[in-house]
PDB file of C-alpha atoms in Angstrom:
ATOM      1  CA  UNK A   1     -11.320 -22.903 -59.061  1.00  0.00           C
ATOM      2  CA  UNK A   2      -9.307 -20.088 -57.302  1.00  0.00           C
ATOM      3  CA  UNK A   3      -6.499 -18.471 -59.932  1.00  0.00           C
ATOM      4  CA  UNK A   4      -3.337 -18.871 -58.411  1.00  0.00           C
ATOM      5  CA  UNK A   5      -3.267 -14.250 -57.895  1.00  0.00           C
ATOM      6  CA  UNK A   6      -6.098 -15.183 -55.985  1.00  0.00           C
ATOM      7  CA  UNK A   7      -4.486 -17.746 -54.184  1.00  0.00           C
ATOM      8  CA  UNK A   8      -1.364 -15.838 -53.661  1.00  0.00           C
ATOM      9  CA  UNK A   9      -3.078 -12.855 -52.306  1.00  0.00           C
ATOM     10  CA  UNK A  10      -4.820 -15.345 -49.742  1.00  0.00           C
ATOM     11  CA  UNK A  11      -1.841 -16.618 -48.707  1.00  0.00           C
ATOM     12  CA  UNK A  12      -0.226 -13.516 -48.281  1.00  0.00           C
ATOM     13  CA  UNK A  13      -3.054 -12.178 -46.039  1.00  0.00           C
ATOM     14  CA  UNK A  14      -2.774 -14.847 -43.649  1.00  0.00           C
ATOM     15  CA  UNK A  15       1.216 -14.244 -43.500  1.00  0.00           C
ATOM     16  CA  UNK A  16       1.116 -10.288 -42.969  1.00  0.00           C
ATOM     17  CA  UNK A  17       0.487  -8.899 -39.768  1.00  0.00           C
ATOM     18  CA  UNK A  18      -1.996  -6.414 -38.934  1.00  0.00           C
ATOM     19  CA  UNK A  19      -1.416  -3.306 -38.488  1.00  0.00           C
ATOM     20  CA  UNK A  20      -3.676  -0.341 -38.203  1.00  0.00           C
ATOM     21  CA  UNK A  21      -1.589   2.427 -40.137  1.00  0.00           C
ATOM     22  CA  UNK A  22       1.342   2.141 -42.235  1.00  0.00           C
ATOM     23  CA  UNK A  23       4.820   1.711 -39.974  1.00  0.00           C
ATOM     24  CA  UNK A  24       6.494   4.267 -41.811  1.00  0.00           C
ATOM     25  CA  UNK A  25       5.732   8.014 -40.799  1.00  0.00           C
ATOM     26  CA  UNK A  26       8.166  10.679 -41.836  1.00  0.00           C
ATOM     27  CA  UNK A  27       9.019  11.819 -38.453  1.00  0.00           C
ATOM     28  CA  UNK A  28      12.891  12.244 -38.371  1.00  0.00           C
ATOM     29  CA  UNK A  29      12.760  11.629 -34.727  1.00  0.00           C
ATOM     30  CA  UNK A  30      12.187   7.941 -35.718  1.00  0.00           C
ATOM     31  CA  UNK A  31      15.519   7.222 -37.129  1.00  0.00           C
ATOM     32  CA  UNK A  32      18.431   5.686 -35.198  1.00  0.00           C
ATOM     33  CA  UNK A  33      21.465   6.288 -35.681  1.00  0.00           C
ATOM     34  CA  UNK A  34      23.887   3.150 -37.142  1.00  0.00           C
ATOM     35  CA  UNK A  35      24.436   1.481 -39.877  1.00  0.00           C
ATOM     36  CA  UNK A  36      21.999   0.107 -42.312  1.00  0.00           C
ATOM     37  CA  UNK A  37      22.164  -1.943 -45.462  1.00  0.00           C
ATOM     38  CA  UNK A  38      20.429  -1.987 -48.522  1.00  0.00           C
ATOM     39  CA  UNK A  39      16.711  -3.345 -48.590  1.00  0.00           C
ATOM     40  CA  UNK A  40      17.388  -4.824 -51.991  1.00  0.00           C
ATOM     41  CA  UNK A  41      13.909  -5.973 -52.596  1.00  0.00           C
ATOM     42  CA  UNK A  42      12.808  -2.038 -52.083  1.00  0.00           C
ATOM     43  CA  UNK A  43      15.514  -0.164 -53.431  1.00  0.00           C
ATOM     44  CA  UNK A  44      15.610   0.742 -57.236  1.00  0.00           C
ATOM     45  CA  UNK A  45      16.285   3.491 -59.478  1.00  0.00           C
ATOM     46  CA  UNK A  46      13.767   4.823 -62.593  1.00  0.00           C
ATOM     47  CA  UNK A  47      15.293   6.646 -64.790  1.00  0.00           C
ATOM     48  CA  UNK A  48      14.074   8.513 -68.064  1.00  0.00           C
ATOM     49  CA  UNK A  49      14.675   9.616 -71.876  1.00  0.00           C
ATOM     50  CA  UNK A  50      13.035  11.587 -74.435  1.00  0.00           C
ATOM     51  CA  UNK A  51      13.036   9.467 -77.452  1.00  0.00           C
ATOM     52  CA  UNK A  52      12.856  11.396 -80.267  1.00  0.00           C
ATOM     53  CA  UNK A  53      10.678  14.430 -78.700  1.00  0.00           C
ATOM     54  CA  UNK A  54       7.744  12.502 -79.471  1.00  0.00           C
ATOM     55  CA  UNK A  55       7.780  10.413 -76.308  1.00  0.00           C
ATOM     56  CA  UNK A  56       9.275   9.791 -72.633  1.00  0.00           C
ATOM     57  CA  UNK A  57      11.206   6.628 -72.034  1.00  0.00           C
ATOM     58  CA  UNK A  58      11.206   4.921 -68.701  1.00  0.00           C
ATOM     59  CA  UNK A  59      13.212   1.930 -67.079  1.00  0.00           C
ATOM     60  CA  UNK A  60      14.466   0.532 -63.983  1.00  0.00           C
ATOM     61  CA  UNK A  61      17.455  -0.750 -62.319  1.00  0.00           C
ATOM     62  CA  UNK A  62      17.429  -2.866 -58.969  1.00  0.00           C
ATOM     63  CA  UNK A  63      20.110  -2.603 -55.854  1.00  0.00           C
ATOM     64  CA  UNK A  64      22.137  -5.837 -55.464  1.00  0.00           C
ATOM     65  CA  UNK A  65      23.563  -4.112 -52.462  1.00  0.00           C
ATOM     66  CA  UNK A  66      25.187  -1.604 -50.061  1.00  0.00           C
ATOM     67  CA  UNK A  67      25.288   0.218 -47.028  1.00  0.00           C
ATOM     68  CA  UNK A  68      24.633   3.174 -44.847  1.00  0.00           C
ATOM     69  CA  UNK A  69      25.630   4.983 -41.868  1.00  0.00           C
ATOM     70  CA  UNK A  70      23.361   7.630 -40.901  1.00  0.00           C
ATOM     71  CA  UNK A  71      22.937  10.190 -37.900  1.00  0.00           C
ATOM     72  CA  UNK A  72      20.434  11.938 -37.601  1.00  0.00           C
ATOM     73  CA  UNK A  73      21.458  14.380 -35.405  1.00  0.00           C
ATOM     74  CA  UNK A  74      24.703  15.524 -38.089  1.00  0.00           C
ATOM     75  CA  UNK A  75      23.451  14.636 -41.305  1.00  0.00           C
ATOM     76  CA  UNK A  76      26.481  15.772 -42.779  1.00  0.00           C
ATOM     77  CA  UNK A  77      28.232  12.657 -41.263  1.00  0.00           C
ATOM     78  CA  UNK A  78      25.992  10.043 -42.748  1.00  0.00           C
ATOM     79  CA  UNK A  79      27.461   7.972 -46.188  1.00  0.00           C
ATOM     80  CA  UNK A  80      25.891   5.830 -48.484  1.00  0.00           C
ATOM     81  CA  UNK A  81      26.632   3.150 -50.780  1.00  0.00           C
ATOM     82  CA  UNK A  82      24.482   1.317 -53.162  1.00  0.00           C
ATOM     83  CA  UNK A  83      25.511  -1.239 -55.841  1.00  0.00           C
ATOM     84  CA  UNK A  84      23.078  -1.752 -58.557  1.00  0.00           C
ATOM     85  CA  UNK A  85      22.472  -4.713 -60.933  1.00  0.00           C
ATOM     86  CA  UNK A  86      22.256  -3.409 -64.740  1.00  0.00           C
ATOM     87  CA  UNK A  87      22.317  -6.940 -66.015  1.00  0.00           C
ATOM     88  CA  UNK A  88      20.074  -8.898 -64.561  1.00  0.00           C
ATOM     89  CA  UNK A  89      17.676  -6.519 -63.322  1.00  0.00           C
ATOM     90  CA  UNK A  90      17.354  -3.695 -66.665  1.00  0.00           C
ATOM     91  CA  UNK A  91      13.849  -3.806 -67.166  1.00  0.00           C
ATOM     92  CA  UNK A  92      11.982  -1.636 -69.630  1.00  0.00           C
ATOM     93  CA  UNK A  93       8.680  -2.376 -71.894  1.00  0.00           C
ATOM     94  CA  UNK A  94      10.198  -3.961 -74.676  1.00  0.00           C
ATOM     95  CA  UNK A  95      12.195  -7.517 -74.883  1.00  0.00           C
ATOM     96  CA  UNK A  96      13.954  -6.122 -78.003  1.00  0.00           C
ATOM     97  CA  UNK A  97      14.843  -2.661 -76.313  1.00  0.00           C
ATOM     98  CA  UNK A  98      16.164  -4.456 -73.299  1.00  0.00           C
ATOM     99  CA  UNK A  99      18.823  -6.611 -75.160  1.00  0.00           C
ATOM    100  CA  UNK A 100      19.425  -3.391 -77.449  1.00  0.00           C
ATOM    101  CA  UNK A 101      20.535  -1.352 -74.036  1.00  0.00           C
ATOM    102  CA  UNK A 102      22.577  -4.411 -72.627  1.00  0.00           C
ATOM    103  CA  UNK A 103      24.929  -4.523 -75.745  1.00  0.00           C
ATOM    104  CA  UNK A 104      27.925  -2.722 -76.484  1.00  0.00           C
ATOM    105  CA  UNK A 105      25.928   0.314 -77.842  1.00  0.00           C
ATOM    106  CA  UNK A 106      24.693   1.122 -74.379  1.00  0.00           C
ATOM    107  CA  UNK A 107      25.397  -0.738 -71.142  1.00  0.00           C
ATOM    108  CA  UNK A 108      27.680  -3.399 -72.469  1.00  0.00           C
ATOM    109  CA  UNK A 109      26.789  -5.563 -69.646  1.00  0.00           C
ATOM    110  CA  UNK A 110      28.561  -8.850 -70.630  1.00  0.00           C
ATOM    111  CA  UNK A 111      32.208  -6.465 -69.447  1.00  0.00           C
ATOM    112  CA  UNK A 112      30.205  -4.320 -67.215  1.00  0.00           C
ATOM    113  CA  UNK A 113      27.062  -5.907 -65.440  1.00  0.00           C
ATOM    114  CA  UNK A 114      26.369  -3.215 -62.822  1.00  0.00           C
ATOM    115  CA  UNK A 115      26.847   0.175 -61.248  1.00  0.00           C
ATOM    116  CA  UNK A 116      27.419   1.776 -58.179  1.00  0.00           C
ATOM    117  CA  UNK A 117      27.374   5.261 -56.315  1.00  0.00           C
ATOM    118  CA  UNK A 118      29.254   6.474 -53.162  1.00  0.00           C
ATOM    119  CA  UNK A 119      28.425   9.610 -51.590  1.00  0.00           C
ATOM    120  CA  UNK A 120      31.099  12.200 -50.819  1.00  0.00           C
ATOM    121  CA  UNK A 121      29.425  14.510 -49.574  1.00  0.00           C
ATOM    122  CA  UNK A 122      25.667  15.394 -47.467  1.00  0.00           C
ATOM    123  CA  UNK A 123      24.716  18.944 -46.880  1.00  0.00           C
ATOM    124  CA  UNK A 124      21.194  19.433 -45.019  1.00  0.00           C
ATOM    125  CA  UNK A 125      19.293  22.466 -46.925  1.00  0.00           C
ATOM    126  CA  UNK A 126      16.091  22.390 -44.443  1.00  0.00           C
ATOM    127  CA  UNK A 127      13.754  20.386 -45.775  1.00  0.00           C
ATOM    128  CA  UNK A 128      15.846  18.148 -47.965  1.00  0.00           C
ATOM    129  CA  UNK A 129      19.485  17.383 -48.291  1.00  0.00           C
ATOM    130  CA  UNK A 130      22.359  17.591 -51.371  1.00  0.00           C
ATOM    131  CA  UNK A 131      23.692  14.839 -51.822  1.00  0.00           C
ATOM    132  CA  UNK A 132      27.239  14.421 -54.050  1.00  0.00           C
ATOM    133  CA  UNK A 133      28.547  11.505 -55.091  1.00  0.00           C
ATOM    134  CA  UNK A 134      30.649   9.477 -57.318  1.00  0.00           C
ATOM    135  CA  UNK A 135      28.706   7.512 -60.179  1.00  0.00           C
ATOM    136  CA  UNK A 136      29.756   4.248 -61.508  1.00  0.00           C
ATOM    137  CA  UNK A 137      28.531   3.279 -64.975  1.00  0.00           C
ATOM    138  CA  UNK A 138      30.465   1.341 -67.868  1.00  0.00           C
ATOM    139  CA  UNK A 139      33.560   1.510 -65.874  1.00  0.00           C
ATOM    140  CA  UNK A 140      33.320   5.635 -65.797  1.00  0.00           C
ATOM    141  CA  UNK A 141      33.367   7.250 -62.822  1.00  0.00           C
ATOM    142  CA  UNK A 142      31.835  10.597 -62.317  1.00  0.00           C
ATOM    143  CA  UNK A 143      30.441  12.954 -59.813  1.00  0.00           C
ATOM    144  CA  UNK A 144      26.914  13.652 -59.313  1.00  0.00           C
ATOM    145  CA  UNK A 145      24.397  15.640 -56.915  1.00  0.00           C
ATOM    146  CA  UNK A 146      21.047  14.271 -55.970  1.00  0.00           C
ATOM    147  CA  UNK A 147      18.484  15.879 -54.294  1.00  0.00           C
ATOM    148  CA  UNK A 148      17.055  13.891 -51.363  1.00  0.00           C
ATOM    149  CA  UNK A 149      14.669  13.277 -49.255  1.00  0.00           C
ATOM    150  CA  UNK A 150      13.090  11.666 -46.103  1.00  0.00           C
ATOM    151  CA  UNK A 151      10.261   9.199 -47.080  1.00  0.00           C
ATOM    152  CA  UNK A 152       9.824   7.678 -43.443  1.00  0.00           C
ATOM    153  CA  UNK A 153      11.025   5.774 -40.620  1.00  0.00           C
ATOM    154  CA  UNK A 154      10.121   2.785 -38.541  1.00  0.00           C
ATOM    155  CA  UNK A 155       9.870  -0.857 -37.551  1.00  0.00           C
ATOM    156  CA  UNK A 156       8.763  -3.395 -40.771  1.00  0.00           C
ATOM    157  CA  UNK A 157       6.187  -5.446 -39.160  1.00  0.00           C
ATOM    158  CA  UNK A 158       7.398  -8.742 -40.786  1.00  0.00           C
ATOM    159  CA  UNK A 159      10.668  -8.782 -39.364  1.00  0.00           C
ATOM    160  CA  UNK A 160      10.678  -6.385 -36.393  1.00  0.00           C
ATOM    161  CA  UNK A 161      13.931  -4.519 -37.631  1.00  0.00           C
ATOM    162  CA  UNK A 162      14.062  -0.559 -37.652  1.00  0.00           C
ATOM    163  CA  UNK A 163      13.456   0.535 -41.802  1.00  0.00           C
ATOM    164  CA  UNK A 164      14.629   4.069 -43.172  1.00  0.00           C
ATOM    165  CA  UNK A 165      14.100   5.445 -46.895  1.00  0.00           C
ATOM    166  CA  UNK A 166      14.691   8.549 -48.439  1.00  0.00           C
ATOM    167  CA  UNK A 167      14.005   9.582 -52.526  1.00  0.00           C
ATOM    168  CA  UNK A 168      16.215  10.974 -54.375  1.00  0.00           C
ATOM    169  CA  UNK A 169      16.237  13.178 -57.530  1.00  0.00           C
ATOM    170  CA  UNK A 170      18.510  14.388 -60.105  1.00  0.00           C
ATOM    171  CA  UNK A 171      20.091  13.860 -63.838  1.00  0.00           C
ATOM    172  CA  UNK A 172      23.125  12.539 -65.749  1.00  0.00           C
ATOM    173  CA  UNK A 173      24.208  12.929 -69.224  1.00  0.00           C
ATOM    174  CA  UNK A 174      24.479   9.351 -70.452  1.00  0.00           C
ATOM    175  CA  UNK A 175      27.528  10.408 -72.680  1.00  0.00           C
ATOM    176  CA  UNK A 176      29.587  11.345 -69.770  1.00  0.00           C
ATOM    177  CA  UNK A 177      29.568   7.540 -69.422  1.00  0.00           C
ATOM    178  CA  UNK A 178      30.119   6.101 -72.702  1.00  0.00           C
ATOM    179  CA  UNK A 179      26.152   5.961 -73.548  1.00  0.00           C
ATOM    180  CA  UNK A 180      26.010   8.148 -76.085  1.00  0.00           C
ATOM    181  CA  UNK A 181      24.299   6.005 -78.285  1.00  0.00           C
ATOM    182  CA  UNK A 182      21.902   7.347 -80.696  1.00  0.00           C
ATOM    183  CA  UNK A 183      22.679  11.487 -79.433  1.00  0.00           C
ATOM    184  CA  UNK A 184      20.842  14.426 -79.796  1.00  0.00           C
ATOM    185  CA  UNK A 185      18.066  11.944 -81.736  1.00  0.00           C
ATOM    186  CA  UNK A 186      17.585  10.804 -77.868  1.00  0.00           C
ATOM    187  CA  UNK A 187      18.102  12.762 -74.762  1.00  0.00           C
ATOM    188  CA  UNK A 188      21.732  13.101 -73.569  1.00  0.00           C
ATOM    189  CA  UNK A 189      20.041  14.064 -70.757  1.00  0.00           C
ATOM    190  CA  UNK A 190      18.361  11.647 -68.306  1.00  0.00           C
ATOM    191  CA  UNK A 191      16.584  12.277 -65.427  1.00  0.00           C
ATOM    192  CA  UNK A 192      17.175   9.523 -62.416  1.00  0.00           C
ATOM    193  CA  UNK A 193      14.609   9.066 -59.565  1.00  0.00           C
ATOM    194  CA  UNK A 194      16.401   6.464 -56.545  1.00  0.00           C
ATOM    195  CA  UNK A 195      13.974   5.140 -54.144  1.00  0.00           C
ATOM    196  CA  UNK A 196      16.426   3.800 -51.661  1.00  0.00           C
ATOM    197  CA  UNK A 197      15.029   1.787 -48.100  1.00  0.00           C
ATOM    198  CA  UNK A 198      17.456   0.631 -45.484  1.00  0.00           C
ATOM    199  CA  UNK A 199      17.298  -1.813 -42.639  1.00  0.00           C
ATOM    200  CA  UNK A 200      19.187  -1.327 -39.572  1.00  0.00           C
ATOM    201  CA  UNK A 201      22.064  -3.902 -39.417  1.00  0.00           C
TER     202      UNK A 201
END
């Protein structure tokens, strides 16, 4: 009897299309100007700790939304938004860690169940862009720079629309927005990777 991963992965085959390369390529000269919203199911920021200096911590986040306008001829021009789901989508190794960073010590999620960031600012440097921004977290806004950059550009096979994503880079200190939790034992410091995709509206 077929496991039902095996049957999944069947069934999945039969749905996909085939293609004979990936769709994405990181040519620039495949993005079209517009706006674009969040891929949700694609979109997602790690983020990690050192716990203790005798280990790294990682987690995730997913995007619940969010939108972006981008040109790719004056970069500068181009804004994002993304909204991000802390409460229903904080996932990390441990059951018991989890609940630990959705009470009040950390995330308080039952008053504050997600997070967003707005840019305010893109400056192309080359062969990336700076990206500022204000951070949402706990009800504290802050600034914050990202690094990013292009990932790749193209039409998604299953549903024929025009894709975009970029990766971005940077860090926070988690006490700048009422995380302090546990300090200098754990990292104030926390370093944040986004993985963003967009689909043309």
């Amino acid at each position: 009897m077929r496991t039902p991963l095996i049957l999944a992965a069947a069934l999945f085959a039969v749905a996909a299309p085939t293609v004979a390369q990936m769709p994405g390529a990181p040519d620039k000269a495949r993005v079209t100007a517009g706006a674009y919203t969040v891929d949700t199911a694609h979109t997602q920021v790690h983020w990690r700790v050192n716990h203790m200096g005798f280990s790294m911590l990682d987690g995730l986040f997913g995007a619940t939304g969010g939108s972006a306008t981008i040109d790719p001829k004056n970069p500068a021009a181009s804004k994002v938004a993304i909204d991000f789901d802390i409460a229903k989508s904080l996932t990390v190794t441990s059951p018991q860690f989890a609940e630990h960073l959705k009470s009040k010590d950390f995330f308080d999620v039952a008053n504050n169940p997600g997070a967003k960031f707005v840019s305010t600012r893109i400056q192309p440097m080359g062969d990336h862009w700076m990206m500022n921004g204000n951070l949402t977290i706990k009800g504290q806004t802050k600034p914050v720079q990202l690094t990013v950059r292009f990932m790749g550009a193209g039409q998604n096979p299953m549903d024929k629309k025009k894709n975009v994503g970029f990766t971005a880079t940077g860090s926070i200190n988690r006490s700048d927005f009422g995380l302090g939790y546990a300090t200098p034992v754990v990292s104030d410091k926390v370093d944040l990777t986004i993985n963003a995709a967009f689909v043309a509206a």
